[in-house]
mmCIF file of C-alpha atoms and ligand atoms in Angstrom:
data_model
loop_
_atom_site.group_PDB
_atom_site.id
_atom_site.type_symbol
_atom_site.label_atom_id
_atom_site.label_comp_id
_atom_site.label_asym_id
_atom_site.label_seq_id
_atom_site.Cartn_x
_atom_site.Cartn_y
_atom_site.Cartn_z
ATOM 1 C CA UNK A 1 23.585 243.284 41.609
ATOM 2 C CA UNK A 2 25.211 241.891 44.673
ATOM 3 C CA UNK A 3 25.940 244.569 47.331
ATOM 4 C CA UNK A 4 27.451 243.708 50.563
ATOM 5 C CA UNK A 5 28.119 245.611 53.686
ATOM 6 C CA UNK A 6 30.811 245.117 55.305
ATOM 7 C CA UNK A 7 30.554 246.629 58.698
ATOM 8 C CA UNK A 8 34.060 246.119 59.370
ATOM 9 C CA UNK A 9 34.280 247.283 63.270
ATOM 10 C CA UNK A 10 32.237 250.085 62.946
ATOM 11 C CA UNK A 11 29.370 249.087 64.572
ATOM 12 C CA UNK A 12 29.630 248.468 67.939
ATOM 13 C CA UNK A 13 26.078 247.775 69.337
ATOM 14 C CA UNK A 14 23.143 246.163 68.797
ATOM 15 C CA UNK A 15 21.100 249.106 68.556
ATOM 16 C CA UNK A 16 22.764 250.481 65.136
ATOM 17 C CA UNK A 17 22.836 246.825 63.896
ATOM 18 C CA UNK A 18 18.904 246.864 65.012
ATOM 19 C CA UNK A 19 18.698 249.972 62.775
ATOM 20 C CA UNK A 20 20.567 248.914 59.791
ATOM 21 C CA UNK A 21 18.755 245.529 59.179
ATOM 22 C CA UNK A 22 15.812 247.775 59.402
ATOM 23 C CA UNK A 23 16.808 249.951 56.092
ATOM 24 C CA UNK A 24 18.011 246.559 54.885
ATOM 25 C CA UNK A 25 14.547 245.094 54.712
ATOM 26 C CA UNK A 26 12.602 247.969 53.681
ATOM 27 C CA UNK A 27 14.861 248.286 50.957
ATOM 28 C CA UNK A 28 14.704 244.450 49.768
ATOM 29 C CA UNK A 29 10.692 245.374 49.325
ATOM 30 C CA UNK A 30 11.439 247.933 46.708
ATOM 31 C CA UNK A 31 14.686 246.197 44.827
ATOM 32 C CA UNK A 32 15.732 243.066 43.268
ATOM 33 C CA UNK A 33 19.387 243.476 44.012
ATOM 34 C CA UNK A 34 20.361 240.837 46.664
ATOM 35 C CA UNK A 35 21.430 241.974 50.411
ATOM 36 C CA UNK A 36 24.351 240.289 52.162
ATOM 37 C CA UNK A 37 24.964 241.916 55.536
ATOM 38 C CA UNK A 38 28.645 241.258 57.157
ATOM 39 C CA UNK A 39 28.460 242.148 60.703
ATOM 40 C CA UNK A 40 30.961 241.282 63.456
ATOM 41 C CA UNK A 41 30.851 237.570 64.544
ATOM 42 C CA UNK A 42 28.575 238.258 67.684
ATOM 43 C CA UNK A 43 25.955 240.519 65.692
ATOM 44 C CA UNK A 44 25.870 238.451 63.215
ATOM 45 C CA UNK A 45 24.710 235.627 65.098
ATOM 46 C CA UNK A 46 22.243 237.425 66.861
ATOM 47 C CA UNK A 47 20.332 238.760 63.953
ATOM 48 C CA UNK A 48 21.546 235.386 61.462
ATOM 49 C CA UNK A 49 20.483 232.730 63.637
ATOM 50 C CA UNK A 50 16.812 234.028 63.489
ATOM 51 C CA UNK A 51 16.915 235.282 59.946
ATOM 52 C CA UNK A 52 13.626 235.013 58.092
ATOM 53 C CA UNK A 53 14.039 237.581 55.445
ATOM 54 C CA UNK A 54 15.907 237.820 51.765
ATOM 55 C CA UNK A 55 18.925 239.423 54.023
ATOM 56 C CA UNK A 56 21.766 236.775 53.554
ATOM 57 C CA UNK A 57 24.729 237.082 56.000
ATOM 58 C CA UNK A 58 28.657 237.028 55.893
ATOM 59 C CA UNK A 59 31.582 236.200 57.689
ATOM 60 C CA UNK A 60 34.223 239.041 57.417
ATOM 61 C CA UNK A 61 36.847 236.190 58.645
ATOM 62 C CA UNK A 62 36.832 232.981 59.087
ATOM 63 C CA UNK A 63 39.578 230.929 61.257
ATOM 64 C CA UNK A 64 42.594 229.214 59.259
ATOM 65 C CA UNK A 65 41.710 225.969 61.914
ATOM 66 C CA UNK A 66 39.087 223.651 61.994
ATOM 67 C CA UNK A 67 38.496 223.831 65.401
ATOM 68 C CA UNK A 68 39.369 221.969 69.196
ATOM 69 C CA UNK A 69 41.335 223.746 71.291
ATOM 70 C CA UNK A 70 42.226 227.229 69.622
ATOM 71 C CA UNK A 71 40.832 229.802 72.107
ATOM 72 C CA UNK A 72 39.324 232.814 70.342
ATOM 73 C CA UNK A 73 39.282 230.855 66.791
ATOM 74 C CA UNK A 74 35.733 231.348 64.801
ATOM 75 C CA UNK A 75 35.778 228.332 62.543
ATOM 76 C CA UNK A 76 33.740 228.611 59.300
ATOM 77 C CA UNK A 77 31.684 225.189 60.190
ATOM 78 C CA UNK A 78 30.504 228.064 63.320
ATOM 79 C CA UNK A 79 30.195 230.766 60.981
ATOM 80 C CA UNK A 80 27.630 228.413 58.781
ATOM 81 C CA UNK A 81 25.926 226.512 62.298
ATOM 82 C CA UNK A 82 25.277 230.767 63.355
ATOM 83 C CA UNK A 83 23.407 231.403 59.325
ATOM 84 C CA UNK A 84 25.815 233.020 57.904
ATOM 85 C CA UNK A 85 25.945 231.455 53.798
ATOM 86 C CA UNK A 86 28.843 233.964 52.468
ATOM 87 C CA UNK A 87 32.183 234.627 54.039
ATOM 88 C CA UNK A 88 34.899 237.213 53.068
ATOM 89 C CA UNK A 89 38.020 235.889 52.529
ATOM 90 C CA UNK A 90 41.636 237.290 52.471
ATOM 91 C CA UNK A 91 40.633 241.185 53.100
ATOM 92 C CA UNK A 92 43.552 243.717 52.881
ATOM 93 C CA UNK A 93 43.067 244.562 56.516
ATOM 94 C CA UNK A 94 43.450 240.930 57.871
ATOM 95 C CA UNK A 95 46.136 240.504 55.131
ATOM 96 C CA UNK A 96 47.413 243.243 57.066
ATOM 97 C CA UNK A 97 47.281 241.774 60.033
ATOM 98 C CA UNK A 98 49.050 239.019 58.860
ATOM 99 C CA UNK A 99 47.138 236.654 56.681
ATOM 100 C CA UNK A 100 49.963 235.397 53.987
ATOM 101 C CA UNK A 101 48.633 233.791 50.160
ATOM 102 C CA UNK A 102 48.871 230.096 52.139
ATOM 103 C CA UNK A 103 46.746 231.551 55.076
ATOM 104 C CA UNK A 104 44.094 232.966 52.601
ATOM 105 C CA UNK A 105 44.040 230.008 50.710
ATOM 106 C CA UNK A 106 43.536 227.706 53.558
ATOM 107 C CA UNK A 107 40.487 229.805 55.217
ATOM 108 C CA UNK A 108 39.174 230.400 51.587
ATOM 109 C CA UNK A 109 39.135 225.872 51.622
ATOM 110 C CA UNK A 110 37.377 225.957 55.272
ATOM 111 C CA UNK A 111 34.629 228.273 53.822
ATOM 112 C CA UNK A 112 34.429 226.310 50.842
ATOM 113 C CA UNK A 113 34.241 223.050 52.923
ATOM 114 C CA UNK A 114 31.815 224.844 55.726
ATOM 115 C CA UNK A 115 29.051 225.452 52.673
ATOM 116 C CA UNK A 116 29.766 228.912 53.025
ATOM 117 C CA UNK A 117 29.980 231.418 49.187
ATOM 118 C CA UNK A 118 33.739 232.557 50.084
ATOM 119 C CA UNK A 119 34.384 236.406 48.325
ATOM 120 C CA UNK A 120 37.676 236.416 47.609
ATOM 121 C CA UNK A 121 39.336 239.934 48.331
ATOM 122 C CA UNK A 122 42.552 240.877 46.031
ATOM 123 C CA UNK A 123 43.790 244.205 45.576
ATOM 124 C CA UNK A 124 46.707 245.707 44.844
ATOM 125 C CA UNK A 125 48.445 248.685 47.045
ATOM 126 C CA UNK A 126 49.284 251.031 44.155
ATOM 127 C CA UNK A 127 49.505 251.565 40.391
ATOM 128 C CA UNK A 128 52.607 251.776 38.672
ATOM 129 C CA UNK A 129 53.389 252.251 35.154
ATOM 130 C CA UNK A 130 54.623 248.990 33.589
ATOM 131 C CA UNK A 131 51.248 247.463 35.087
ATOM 132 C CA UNK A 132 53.432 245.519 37.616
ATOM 133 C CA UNK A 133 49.564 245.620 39.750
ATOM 134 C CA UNK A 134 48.040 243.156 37.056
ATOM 135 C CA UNK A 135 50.846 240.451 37.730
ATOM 136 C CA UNK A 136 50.215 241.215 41.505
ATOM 137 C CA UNK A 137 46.234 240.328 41.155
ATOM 138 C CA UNK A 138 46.948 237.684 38.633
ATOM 139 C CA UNK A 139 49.208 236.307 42.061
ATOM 140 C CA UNK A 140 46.669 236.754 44.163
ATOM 141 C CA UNK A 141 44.171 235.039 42.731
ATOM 142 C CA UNK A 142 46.484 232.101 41.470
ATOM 143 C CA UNK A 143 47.583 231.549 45.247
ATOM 144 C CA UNK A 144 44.142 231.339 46.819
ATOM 145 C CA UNK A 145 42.721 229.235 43.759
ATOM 146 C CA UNK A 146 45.322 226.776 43.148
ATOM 147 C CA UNK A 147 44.560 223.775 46.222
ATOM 148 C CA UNK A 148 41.430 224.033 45.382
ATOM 149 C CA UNK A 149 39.330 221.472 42.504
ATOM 150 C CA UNK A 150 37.679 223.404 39.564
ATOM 151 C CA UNK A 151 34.622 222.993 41.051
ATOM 152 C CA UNK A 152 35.635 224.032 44.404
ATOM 153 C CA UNK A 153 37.119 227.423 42.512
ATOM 154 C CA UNK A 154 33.718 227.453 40.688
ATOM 155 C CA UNK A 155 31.944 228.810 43.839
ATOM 156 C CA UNK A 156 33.948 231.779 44.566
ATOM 157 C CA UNK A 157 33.029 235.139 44.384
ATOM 158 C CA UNK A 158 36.228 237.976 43.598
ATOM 159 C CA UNK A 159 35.691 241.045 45.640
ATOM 160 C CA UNK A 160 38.088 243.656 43.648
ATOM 161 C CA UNK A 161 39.435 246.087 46.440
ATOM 162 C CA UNK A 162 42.231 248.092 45.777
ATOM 163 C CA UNK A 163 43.789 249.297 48.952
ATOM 164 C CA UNK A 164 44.739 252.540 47.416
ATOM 165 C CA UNK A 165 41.175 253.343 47.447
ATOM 166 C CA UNK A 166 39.738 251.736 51.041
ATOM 167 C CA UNK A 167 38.386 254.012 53.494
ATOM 168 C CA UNK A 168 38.408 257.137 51.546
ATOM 169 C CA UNK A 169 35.651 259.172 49.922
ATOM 170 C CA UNK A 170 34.282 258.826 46.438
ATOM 171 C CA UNK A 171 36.596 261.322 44.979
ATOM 172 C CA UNK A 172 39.430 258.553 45.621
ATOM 173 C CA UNK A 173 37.730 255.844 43.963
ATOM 174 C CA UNK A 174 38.742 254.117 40.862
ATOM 175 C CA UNK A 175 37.321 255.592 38.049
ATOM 176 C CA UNK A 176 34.766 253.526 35.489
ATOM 177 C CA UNK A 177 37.001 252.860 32.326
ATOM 178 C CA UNK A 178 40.045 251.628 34.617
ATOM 179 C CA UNK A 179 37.267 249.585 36.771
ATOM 180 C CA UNK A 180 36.235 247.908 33.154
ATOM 181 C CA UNK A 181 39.632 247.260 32.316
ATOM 182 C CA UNK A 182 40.456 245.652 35.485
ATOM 183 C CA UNK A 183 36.901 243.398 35.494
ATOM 184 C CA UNK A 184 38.322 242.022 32.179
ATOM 185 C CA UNK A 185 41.446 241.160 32.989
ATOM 186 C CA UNK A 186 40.078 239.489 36.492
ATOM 187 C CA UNK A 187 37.729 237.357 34.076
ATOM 188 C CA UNK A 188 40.741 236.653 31.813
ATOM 189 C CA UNK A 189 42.614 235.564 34.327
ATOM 190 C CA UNK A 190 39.953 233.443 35.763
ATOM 191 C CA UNK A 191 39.487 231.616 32.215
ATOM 192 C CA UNK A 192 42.660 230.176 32.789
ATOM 193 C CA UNK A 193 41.422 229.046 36.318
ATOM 194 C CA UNK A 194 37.569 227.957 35.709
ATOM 195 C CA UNK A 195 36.762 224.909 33.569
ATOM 196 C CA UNK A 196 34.931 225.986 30.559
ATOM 197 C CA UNK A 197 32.186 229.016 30.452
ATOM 198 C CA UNK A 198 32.528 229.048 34.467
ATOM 199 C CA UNK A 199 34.906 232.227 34.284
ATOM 200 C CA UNK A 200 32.142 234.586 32.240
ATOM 201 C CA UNK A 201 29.884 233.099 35.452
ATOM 202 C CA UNK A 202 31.787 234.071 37.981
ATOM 203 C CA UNK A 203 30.532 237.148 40.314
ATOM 204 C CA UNK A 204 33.107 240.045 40.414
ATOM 205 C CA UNK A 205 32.454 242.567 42.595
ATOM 206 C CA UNK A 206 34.235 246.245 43.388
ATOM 207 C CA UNK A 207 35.447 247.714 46.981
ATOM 208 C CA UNK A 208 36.556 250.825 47.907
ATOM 209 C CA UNK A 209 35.661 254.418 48.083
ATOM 210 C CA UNK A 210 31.919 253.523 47.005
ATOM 211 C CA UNK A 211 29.649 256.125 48.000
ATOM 212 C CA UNK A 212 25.961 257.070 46.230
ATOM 213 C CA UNK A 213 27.933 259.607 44.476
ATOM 214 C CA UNK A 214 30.203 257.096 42.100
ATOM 215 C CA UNK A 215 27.930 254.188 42.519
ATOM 216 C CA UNK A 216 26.236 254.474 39.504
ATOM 217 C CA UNK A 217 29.047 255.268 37.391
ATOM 218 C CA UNK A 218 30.523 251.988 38.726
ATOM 219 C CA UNK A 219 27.794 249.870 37.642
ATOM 220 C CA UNK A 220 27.546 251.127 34.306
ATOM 221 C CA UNK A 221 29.533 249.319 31.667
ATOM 222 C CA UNK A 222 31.876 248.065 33.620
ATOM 223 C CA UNK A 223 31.238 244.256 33.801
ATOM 224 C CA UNK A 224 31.074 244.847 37.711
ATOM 225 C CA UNK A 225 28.081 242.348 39.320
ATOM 226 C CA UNK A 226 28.402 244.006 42.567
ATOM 227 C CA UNK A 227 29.509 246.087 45.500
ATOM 228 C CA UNK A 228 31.596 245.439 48.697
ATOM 229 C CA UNK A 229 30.946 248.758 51.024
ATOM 230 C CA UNK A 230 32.725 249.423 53.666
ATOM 231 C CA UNK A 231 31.789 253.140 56.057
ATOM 232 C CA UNK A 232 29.183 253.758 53.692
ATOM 233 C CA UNK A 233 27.253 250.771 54.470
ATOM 234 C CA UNK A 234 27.060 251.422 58.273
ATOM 235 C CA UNK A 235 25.126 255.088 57.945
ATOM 236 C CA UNK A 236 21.843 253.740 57.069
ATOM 237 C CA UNK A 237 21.096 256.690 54.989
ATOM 238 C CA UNK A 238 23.921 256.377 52.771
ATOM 239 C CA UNK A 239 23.223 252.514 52.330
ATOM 240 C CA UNK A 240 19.332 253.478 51.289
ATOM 241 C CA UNK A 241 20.631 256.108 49.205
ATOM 242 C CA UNK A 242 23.751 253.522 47.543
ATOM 243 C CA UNK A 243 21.001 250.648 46.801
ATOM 244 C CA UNK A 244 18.178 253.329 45.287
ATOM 245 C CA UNK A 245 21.416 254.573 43.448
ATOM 246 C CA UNK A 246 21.892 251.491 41.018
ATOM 247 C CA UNK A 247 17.563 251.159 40.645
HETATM 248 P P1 13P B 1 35.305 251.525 52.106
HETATM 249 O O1 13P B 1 34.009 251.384 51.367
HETATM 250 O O2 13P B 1 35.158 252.142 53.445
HETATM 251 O O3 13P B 1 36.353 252.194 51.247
HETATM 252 O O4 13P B 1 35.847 250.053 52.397
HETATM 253 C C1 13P B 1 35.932 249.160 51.346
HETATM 254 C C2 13P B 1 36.148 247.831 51.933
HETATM 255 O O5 13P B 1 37.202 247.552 52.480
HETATM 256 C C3 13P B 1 35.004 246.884 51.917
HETATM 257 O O6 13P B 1 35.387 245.618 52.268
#
């Protein structure tokens, strides 16, 4: 399994971040799942830069430009020069913030270009009952995939997140048989996308609501390779007790 935090804004000093690489590295001596750790950009190049352990490090952004003079811009060629090998791509809350299709599909290029593993968020914001939500995700992913070569699309990672579910408590989370569904239909829609077996390759992960009390459930049967975690991975009891979870 891939599981990666993503500390969103949550943690604000380097003293927490000290604490949660900690639990991060104890816990890579007793698992095989893999780590990746998406702090802010200044935290993560304090602890990436140095980074001798199985920890691997994200991006939670990177900049639609390529650099020069765009003050306050973090370009992924940075992100990758500060050891950072994955970045998110196209999350609700910077779609929210503006990011349009064309915007995620350019950064999700620059990530792509930088060397970095982009993991492509898509989501939808509700359910509704002529499964409207599928053609939305089917959108999604079109959008962000279609500039880029086959083998260019080959290298992304799809970070299922719907934003019904973000930022609530386990209880809101999707349950497993929908999750299943919606991993199938991701991969179908991917086999359209991805030259040959490349779509039953591909890494698809789940977001939202994950907590040690649904994680399991999650990772049973439903096709699912992986978590993105939002507030649960920033209390580094809850992240011990998520990772122990899917043992
Ligand atoms: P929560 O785990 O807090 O619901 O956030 C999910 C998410 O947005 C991860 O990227």
């Amino acid at each position: 399994m891939l599981i990666v935090a993503n500390w969103k804004a949550y943690v604000e000093n380097l003293e927490k971040a000290e604490r949660l690489v900690a639990v991060s590295k104890k816990l890579l001596r007793t698992t095989e799942h893999r780590i990746v750790l998406a702090p802010p950009a200044p935290l993560l190049g304090a602890f990436a830069m140095k980074n001798t352990s199985r920890i691997a490090y994200a991006a939670q952004d990177v900049s639609a430009t390529t650099g020069g003079a765009e003050t306050g811009e973090t370009t992924a060629q940075i992100y990758a020069a500060s050891g950072a090998t994955y970045a998110i791509i196209g999350h609700s809350e910077r779609r929210a913030a503006g990011d349009t299709d064309a915007i995620v599909a350019e950064k999700l290029a620059h990530a792509i270009a930088a060397d970095l593993t982009p993991i492509l968020c898509i989501g939808e914001r509700e359910r509704d009952r002529d499964g409207r939500y599928l053609a939305f995700i089917r959108e999604e992913i079109t959008a962000a995939f279609t500039p880029l070569t086959s083998k260019e699309r080959s290298r992304a990672i799809i970070a299922y997140e719907p934003l019904w579910a973000i930022g609530k408590t386990a209880e809101s989370a999707i349950g497993s048989s929908d999750l299943a569904e919606m991993v199938l239909y991701i991969r179908k829609v991917l086999s359209e996308l991805l030259p040959g077996k490349n779509a039953s390759h591909a890494l698809v992960l789940y977001g939202g609501s994950v907590e040690p009390g649904n994680i399991r459930d999650l990772a049973r049967a439903t096709g699912i390779d992986g978590f993105l975690i939002g507030h649960a991975s920033v209390d580094d009891v809850m992240f011990a007790a998520l990772t122990k979870e899917l043992s």
